[in-house]
Structures are given as C-alpha cells and as structure tokens.
Coordinates of C-alpha atoms and ligand atoms in Angstrom, one line a residue:
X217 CA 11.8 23.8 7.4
X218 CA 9.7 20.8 9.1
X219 CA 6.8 19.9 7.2
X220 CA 4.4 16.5 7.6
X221 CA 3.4 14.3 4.3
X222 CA -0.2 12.5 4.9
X223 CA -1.1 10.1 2.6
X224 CA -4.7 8.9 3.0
X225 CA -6.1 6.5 0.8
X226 CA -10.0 4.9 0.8
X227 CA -12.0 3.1 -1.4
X228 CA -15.1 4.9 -1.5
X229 CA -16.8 3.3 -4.5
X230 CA -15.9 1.3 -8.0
X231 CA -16.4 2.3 -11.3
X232 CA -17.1 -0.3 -13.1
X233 CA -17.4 -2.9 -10.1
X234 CA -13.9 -2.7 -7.9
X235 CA -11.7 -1.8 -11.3
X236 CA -11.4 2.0 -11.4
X237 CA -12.4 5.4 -9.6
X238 CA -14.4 7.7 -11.4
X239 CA -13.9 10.8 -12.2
X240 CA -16.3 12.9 -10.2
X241 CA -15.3 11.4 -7.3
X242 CA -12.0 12.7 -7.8
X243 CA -13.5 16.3 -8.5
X244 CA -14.7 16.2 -5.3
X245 CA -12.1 15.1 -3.3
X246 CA -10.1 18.4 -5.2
X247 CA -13.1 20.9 -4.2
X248 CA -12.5 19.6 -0.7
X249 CA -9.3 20.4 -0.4
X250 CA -8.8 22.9 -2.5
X251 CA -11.2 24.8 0.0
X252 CA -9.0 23.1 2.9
X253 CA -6.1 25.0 1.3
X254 CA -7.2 28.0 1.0
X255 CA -8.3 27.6 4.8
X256 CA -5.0 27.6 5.6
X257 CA -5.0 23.7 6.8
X258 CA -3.1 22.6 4.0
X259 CA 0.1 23.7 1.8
X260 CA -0.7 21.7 -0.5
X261 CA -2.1 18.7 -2.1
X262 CA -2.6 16.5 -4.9
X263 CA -5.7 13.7 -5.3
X264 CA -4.8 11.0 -7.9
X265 CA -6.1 6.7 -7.7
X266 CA -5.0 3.5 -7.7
X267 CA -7.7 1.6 -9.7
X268 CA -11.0 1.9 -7.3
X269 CA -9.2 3.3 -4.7
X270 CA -9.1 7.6 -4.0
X271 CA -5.5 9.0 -2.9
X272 CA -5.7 12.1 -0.9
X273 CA -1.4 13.2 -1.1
X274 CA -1.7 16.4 1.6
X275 CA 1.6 18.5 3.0
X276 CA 0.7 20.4 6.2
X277 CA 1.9 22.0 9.4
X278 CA 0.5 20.4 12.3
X279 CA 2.6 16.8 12.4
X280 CA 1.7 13.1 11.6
X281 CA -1.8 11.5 13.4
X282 CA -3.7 15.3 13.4
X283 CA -7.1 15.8 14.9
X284 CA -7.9 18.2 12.0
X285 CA -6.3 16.4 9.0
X286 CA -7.9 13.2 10.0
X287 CA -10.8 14.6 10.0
X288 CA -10.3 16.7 6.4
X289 CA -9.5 13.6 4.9
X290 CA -12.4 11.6 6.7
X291 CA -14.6 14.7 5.5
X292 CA -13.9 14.2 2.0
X293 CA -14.2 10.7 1.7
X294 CA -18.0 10.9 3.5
X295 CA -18.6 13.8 0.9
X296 CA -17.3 11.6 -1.9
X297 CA -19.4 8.6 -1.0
X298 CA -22.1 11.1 -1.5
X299 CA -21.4 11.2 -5.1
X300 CA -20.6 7.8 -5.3
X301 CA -24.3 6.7 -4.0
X302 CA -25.5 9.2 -6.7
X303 CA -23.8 7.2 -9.1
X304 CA -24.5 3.9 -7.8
X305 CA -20.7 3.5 -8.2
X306 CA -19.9 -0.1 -6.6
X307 CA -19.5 -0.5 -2.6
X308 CA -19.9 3.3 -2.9
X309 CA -18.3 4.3 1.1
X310 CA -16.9 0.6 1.3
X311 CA -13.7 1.6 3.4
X312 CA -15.4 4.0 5.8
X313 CA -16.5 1.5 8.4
X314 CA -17.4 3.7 11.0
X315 CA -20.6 6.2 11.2
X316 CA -18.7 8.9 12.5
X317 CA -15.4 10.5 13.1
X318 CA -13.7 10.0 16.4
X319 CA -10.5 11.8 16.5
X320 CA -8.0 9.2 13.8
X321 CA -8.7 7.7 10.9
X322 CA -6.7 5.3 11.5
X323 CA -9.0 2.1 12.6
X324 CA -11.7 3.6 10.7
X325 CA -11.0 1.9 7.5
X326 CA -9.0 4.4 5.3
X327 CA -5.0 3.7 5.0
X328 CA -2.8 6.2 6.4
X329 CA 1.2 6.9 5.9
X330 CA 2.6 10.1 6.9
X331 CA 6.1 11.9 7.7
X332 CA 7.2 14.9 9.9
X333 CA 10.4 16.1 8.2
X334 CA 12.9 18.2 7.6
X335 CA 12.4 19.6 4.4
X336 CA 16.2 19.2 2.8
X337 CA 18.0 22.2 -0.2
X338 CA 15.7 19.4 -2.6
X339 CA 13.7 17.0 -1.2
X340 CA 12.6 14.1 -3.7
X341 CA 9.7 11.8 -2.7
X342 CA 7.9 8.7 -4.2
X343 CA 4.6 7.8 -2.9
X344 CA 3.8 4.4 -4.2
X345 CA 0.2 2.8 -4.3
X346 CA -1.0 -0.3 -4.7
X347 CA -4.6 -1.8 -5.4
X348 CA -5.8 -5.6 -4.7
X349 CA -3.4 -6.3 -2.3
X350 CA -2.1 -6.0 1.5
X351 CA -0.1 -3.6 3.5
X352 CA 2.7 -6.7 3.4
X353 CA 3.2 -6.1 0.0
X354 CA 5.6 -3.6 0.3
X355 CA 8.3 -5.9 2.7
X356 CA 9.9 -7.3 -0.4
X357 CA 10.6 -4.0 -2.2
X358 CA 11.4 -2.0 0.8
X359 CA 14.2 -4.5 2.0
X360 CA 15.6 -4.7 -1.6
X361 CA 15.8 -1.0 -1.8
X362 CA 17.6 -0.3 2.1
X363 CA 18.7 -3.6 2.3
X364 CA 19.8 -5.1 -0.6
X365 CA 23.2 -4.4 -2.1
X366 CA 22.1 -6.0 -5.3
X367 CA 19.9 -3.7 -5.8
X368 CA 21.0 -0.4 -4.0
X369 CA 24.8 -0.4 -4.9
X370 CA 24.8 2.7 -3.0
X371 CA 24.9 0.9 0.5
X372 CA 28.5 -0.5 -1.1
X373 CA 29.8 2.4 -2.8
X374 CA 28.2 5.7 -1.4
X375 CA 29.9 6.6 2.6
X376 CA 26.3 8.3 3.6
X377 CA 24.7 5.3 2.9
X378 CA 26.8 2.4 4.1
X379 CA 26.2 2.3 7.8
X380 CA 22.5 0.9 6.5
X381 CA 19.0 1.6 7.8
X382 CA 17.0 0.4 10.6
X383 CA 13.4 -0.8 9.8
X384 CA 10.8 -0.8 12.2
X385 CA 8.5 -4.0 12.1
X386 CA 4.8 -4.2 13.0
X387 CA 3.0 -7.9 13.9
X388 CA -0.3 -6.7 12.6
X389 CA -2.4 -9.4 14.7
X390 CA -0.6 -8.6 18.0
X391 CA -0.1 -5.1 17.7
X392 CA 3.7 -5.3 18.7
X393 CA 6.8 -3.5 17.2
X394 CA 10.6 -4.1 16.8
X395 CA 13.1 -2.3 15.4
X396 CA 15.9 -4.4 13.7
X397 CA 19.2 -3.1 12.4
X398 CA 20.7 -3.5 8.6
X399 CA 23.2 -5.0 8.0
X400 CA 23.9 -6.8 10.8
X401 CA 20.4 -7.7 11.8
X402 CA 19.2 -8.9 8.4
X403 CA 18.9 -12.6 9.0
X404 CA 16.2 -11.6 12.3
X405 CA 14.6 -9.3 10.3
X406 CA 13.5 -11.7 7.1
X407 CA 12.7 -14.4 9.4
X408 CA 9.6 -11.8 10.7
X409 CA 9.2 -9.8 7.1
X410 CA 9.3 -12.7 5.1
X411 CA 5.9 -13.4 6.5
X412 CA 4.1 -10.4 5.2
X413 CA 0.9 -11.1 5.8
X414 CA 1.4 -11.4 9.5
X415 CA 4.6 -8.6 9.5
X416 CA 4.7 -5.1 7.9
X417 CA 7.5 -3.0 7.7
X418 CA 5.8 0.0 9.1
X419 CA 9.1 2.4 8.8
X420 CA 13.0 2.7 7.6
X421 CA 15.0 5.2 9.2
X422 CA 18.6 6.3 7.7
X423 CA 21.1 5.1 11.6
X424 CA 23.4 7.9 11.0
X425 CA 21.3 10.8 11.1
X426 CA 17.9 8.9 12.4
X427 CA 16.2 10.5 9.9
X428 CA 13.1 8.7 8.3
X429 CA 13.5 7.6 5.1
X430 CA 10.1 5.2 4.6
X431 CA 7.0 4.8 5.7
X432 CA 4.1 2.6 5.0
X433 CA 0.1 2.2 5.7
X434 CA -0.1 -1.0 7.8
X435 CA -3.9 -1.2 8.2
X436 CA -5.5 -4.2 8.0
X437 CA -9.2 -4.1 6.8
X438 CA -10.3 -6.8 7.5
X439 CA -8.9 -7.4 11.5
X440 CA -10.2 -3.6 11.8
X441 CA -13.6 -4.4 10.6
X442 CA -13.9 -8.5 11.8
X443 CA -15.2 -9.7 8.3
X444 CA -13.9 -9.1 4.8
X445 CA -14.5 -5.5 3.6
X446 CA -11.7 -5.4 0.6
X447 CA -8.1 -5.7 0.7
X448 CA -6.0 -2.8 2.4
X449 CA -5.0 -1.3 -1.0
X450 CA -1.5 -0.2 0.8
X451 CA 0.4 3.1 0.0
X452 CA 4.1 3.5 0.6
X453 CA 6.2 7.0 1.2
X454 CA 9.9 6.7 0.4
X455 CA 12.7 9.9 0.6
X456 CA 15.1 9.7 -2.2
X457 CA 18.6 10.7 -3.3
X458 CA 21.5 12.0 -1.1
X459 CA 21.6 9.5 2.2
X460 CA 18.6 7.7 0.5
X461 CA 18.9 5.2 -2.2
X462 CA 18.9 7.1 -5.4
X463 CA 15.7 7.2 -7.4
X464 CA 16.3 4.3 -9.8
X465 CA 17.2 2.2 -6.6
X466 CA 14.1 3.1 -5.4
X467 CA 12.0 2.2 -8.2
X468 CA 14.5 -1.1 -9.1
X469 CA 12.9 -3.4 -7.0
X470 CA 9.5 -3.1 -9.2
X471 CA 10.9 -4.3 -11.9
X472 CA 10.3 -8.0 -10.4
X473 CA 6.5 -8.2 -10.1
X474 CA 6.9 -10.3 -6.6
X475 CA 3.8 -12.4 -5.5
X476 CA 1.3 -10.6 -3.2
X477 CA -1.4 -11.6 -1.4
X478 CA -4.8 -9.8 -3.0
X479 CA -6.5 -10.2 -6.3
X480 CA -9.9 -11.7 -6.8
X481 CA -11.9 -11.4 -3.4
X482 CA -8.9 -10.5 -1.6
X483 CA -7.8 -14.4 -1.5
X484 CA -5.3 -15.1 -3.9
X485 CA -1.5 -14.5 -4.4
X486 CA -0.5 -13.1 -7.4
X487 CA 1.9 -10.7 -9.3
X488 CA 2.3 -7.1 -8.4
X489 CA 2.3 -5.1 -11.5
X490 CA 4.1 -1.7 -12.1
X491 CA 1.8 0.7 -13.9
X492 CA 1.1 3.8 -14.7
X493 CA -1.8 5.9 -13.1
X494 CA -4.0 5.4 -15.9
X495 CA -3.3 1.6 -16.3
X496 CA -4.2 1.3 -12.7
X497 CA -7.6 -0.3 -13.7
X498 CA -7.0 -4.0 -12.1
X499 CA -10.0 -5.7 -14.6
X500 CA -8.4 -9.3 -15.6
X501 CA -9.7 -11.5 -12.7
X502 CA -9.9 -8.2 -10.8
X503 CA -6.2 -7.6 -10.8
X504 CA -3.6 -8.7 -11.2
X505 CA -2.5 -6.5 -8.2
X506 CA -1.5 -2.7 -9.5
X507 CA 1.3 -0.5 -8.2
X508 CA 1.9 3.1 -9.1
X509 CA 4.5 5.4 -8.1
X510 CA 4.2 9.0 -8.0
X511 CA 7.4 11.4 -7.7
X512 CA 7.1 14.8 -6.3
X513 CA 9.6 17.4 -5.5
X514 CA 8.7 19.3 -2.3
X515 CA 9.5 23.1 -2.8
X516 CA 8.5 24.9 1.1
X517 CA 5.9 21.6 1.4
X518 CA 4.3 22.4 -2.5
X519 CA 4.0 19.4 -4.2
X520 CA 6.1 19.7 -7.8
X521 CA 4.8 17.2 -9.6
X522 CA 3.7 14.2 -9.9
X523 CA 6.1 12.4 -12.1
X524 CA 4.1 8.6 -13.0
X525 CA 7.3 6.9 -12.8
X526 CA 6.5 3.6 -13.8
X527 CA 5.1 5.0 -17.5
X528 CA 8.2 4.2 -18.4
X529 CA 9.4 2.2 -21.0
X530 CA 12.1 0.1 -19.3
X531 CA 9.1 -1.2 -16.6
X532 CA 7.7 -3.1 -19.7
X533 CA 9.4 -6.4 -19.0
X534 CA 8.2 -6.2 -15.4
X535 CA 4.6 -6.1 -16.7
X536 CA 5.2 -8.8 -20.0
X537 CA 6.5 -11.0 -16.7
X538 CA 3.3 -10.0 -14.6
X539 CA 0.9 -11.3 -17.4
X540 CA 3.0 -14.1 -17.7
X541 CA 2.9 -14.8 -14.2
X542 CA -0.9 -14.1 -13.8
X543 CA -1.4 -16.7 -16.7
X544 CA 0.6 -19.4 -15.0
X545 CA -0.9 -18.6 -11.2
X546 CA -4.4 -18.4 -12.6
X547 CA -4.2 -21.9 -14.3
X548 CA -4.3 -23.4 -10.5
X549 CA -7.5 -21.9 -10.3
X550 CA -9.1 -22.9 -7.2
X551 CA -6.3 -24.6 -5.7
X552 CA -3.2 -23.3 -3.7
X553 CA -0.7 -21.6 -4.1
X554 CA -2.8 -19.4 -6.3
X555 CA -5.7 -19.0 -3.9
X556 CA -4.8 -18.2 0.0
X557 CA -4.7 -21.0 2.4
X558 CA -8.0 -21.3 4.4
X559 CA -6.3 -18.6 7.4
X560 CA -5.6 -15.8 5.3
X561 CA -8.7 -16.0 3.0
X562 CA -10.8 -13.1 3.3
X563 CA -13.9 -14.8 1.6
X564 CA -14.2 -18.3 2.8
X565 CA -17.7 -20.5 2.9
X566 CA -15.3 -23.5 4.7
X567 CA -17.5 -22.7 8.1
X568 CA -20.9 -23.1 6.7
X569 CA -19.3 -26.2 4.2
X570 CA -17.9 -28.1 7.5
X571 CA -21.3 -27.4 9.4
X572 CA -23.4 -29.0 6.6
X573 CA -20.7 -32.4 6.1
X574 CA -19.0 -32.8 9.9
X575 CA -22.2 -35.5 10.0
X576 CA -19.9 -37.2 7.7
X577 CA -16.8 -36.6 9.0
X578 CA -15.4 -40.1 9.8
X579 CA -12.5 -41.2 12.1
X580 CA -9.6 -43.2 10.5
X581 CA -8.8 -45.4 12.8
X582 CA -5.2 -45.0 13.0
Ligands
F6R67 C1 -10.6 -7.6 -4.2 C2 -11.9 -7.0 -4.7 C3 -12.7 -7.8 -5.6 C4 -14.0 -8.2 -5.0 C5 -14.9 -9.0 -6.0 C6 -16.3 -9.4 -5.4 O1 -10.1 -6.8 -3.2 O2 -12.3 -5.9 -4.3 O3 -12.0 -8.8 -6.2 O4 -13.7 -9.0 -3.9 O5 -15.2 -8.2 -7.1 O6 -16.8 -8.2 -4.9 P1 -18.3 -8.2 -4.2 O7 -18.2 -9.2 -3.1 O8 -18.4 -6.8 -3.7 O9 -19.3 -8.6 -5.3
MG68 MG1 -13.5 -1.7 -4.2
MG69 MG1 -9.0 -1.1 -4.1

C-alpha cells in the first residue's frame, strides 16, 4: 500500500521568548486536523514540538508537494498564530512570511519533508527535529548512519544493505542538485556535505531497490525571506530496519552532539543535544541546539506511536558532553569559532559599523 509522510514544521510563536511552544497552540493545531481527518484528507496525524517550534506529523493519500495538504498545514499554522497573538506568545506567526497561500508551502517559511512509499509487512519510522539550528545539521548524522561502517555495521555485515545508499545533495544558494553514490563516491560527497551550511543532504535512497530511505527539510529562512527571520529549525524522516540501518544505527550517530550552526540569534555554532520532547525547551543562551526523535510504526498509514527515543538513559553522556561543550564554546563569547563568521551570521550590525568608521579606514602602505 503507497502512502505519503508530510512533515511540516513552523514556528508560530514562543512561549517564554523563542524557548518553548505552548500548549494551546498545540490544541489547536489537533482541532485542525482532527477535523482534516475526519474530512477524509488525512489518515492520520500526530502534532508534537521542538522547543518554540509546532510539528504537524500527517500520513495521507494524495503524494508529496499537495495542493490540499499544503494548504491544511498552512491553514493551521494561520489559525494557530491566531491564538498565539491572543497570548502575546513571542514572534507569534514568525515563520509564515507570506500573507497568503499560493499553492506550496514550501518558500513560504514553514519546513517541509515528506515521502511517498510503499508501506512494507512493518514499516518503522523516526522523524527527528531539531530547534536553533539549520537544515545542514542533519549531513553529519545522516552520512554516519548510511555511510559510515563505524557506525552502521550493517553496511559490513547485512547483504541487503552492503551495496550502500545514494544521497541526493542540494546547494541551497544555487538551487542545484547531485546525486552521489556510497561507497564509492564518498570522498566527492564530504568535500560538498562537509560544508553544511552551503550543502544539505536533501534525500538517501537504498541503490538496490531505489527505494527512499531519508529525507530532510532543506529550507532556508533566511535566503527565503532576504533578512534574518529565525533559524530553519530542520526536521529529518528516516525508514528503519530491514534494508535500512537498524534503529539503534539510526539513532547512534546522536550520541556525539556534533557542532551546528544556530543558537543565540541564529549566529553561533554549537552542540546539538539529544533530548526528549519535553526537554526540548532550548533556554541556556537560547539553546544549546535541541534534537528530538520520534518513532512511529505505520499500520495502513496510522501513526503507532510516538516512541521519544532519545528519553533514554544511554543518550545521557551525549548530553553531560553537550553541556560540556556549550560551556567551553560559550567561553569564546563574541569571538569565532563560537559565533559565525561575518557570511553566515544572520544578525550582523558590521554594515551599519563599517558605514560609521570607513572615514577611518586607512591604507597600509604595503
Ligand atoms: C535563534 C532564536 C533566538 C533569537 C533571540 C533574539 O534562532 O530564535 O536566539 O534570535 O532570542 O530574538 P529577537 O530578535 O526576536 O528578540
Ligand atoms: Mg522562535
Ligand atoms: Mg525554533
């Protein structure tokens, strides 16, 4: 049975500032589409957050990039922000940067990753989300997961996974795409990912059947919107078990909170922590950066579950590392690497700073 997996994500107001979402907001986003599934539109759905950001996790008919879904989930984030405004929650309808729908939300401001697929005897699924931080963020894990042999020891050892996984690369200031193979591709393919704020991996697909295995939101607020409007808050869908890595190899490469771009005012690296839903509530120096992961079995496209499957006790050294490493990145303070060069910044007052001192500005010389 063929069935599509949306995942649209917005941040349609904080509670308190950019740390959390608030309940009611939530509610909402259930009345919507609980009505939406009773319509008929969806099979089903589940709304959950990543600190101040709303997760709408919908399983419908009609294929990735439709009209009507779009539009559902574009619905419920413009009847959200109405709550939010009567809260006052902060930035209430911050990622909905246009005044009215046109067709895809994609380029509208909310993040999108979705997957037509064949529904397999049990299909097992991890959507993972992440607040303060890019759609890049993912690159790392992904490539440990389908590329990595010390991580996925079932690329070695298991025959329907050894003949790898191709991933499918977006420049996300051109607007170009390349598919590159694994494993024989692999050096090609971190010269691009291993600059994740310019190349996302958008997709994985399993090269003997061609089947997807991944697939991630590659929006980028701020090129979208011209000006800084919040970080991209990414969410990641990844298959599991069978010809996918298994679910601990999915969830393995976690347990090393890696460096992302995000944070306070979207302009500083540090780590990514593995949390659960409830610990999603980034507040030290607005972060560190958050990651949740929630499991689902899909039974006929219902949702069974979630599992939170980093509330786990054996992700606790990941996150005694990630306060470790927001400790030791925070003491640079202003200064690089902890804040973004001057290019990447999404807050920056070096144009006005220049104006008021190029006067005094003098040549060397040399
Ligand atoms: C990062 C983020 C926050 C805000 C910061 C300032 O993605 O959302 O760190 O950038 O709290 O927010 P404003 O400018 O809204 O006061
Ligand atoms: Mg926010
Ligand atoms: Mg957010």
């Amino acid at each position: 049975m063929s069935i599509t997996l949306s995942v649209i994500k917005a941040d349609i107001g904080g509670y308190v500032g950019h740390s959390e979402s608030h309940p009611d907001v939530l509610a909402q986003a259930c009345d919507c589409l609980t009505k939406a599934k009773s319509d008929g539109l969806l099979v089903d759905f589940h709304v959950t957050k990543c600190g101040d950001d709303a997760q709408l996790i919908m399983t419908h008919n009609y294929g990735v990039d439709n009209k009507e879904i779009h539009e559902l989930a574009w619905n419920t984030f413009v009847s959200c922000t109405e709550v939010a405004k009567k809260l006052k929650l902060y930035g209430a309808g911050q990622d909905l940067l246009s005044d009215a729908f046109s067709g895809n939300v994609k380029g509208m401001g909310p993040g999108v990753a979705e997957m037509e697929i064949e529904e397999r005897p049990s299909e097992a699924v991890i959507i993972f989300m992440a607040d303060k931080t890019s759609s890049g963020a993912w690159n790392l894990p992904l490539y440990k997961m389908f590329a990595d042999p010390f991580n996925t020891i079932g690329l070695v050892i298991a025959e329907n996974m050894h003949n790898g996984y191709s991933f499918e690369v977006h420049d996300v200031k051109e607007h170009t795409r390349i598919v590159f193979n694994s494993p024989e591709e692999i050096y090609d393919l971190l010269v691009f990912i291993g600059a994740p704020s310019r190349y996302a991996i958008k997709a994985v697909y399993h090269r003997d059947s061609g089947h997807i295995a991944a697939v991630s939101s590659t929006q980028r607020l701020s090129l979208i919107a011209g000006r800084y409007v919040g970080k991209d808050d990414p969410v990641c869908v990844v298959r599991t078990q069978g010809i996918f890595p298994a679910v601990g190899e999915v969830l393995e490469p976690f347990n090393f909170p890696l460096l992302v771009e995000g944070w306070m005012r979207g302009s500083h690296h540090g780590p990514l922590m593995p949390v659960s839903v409830e610990d999603s509530t980034p507040s030290r120096f607005d972060g560190p950066p958050r990651v949740i992961a929630a499991g689902f079995q899909l039974a006929q496209g219902k949702l069974i579950g979630p599992r939170d499957m980093f509330d786990d006790k054996s992700f606790d050294n990941a996150r005694r590392q990630a306060n470790w490493a927001a400790d030791y990145m925070r003491q640079h303070g202003p200064f690089e690497p902890h804040r973004l060069p001057l290019e990447e910044m999404e807050y920056t007052t070096m144009p006005q700073v220049m104006e008021k001192l190029r006067d005094r500005f003098q040549p060397l010389g040399d």
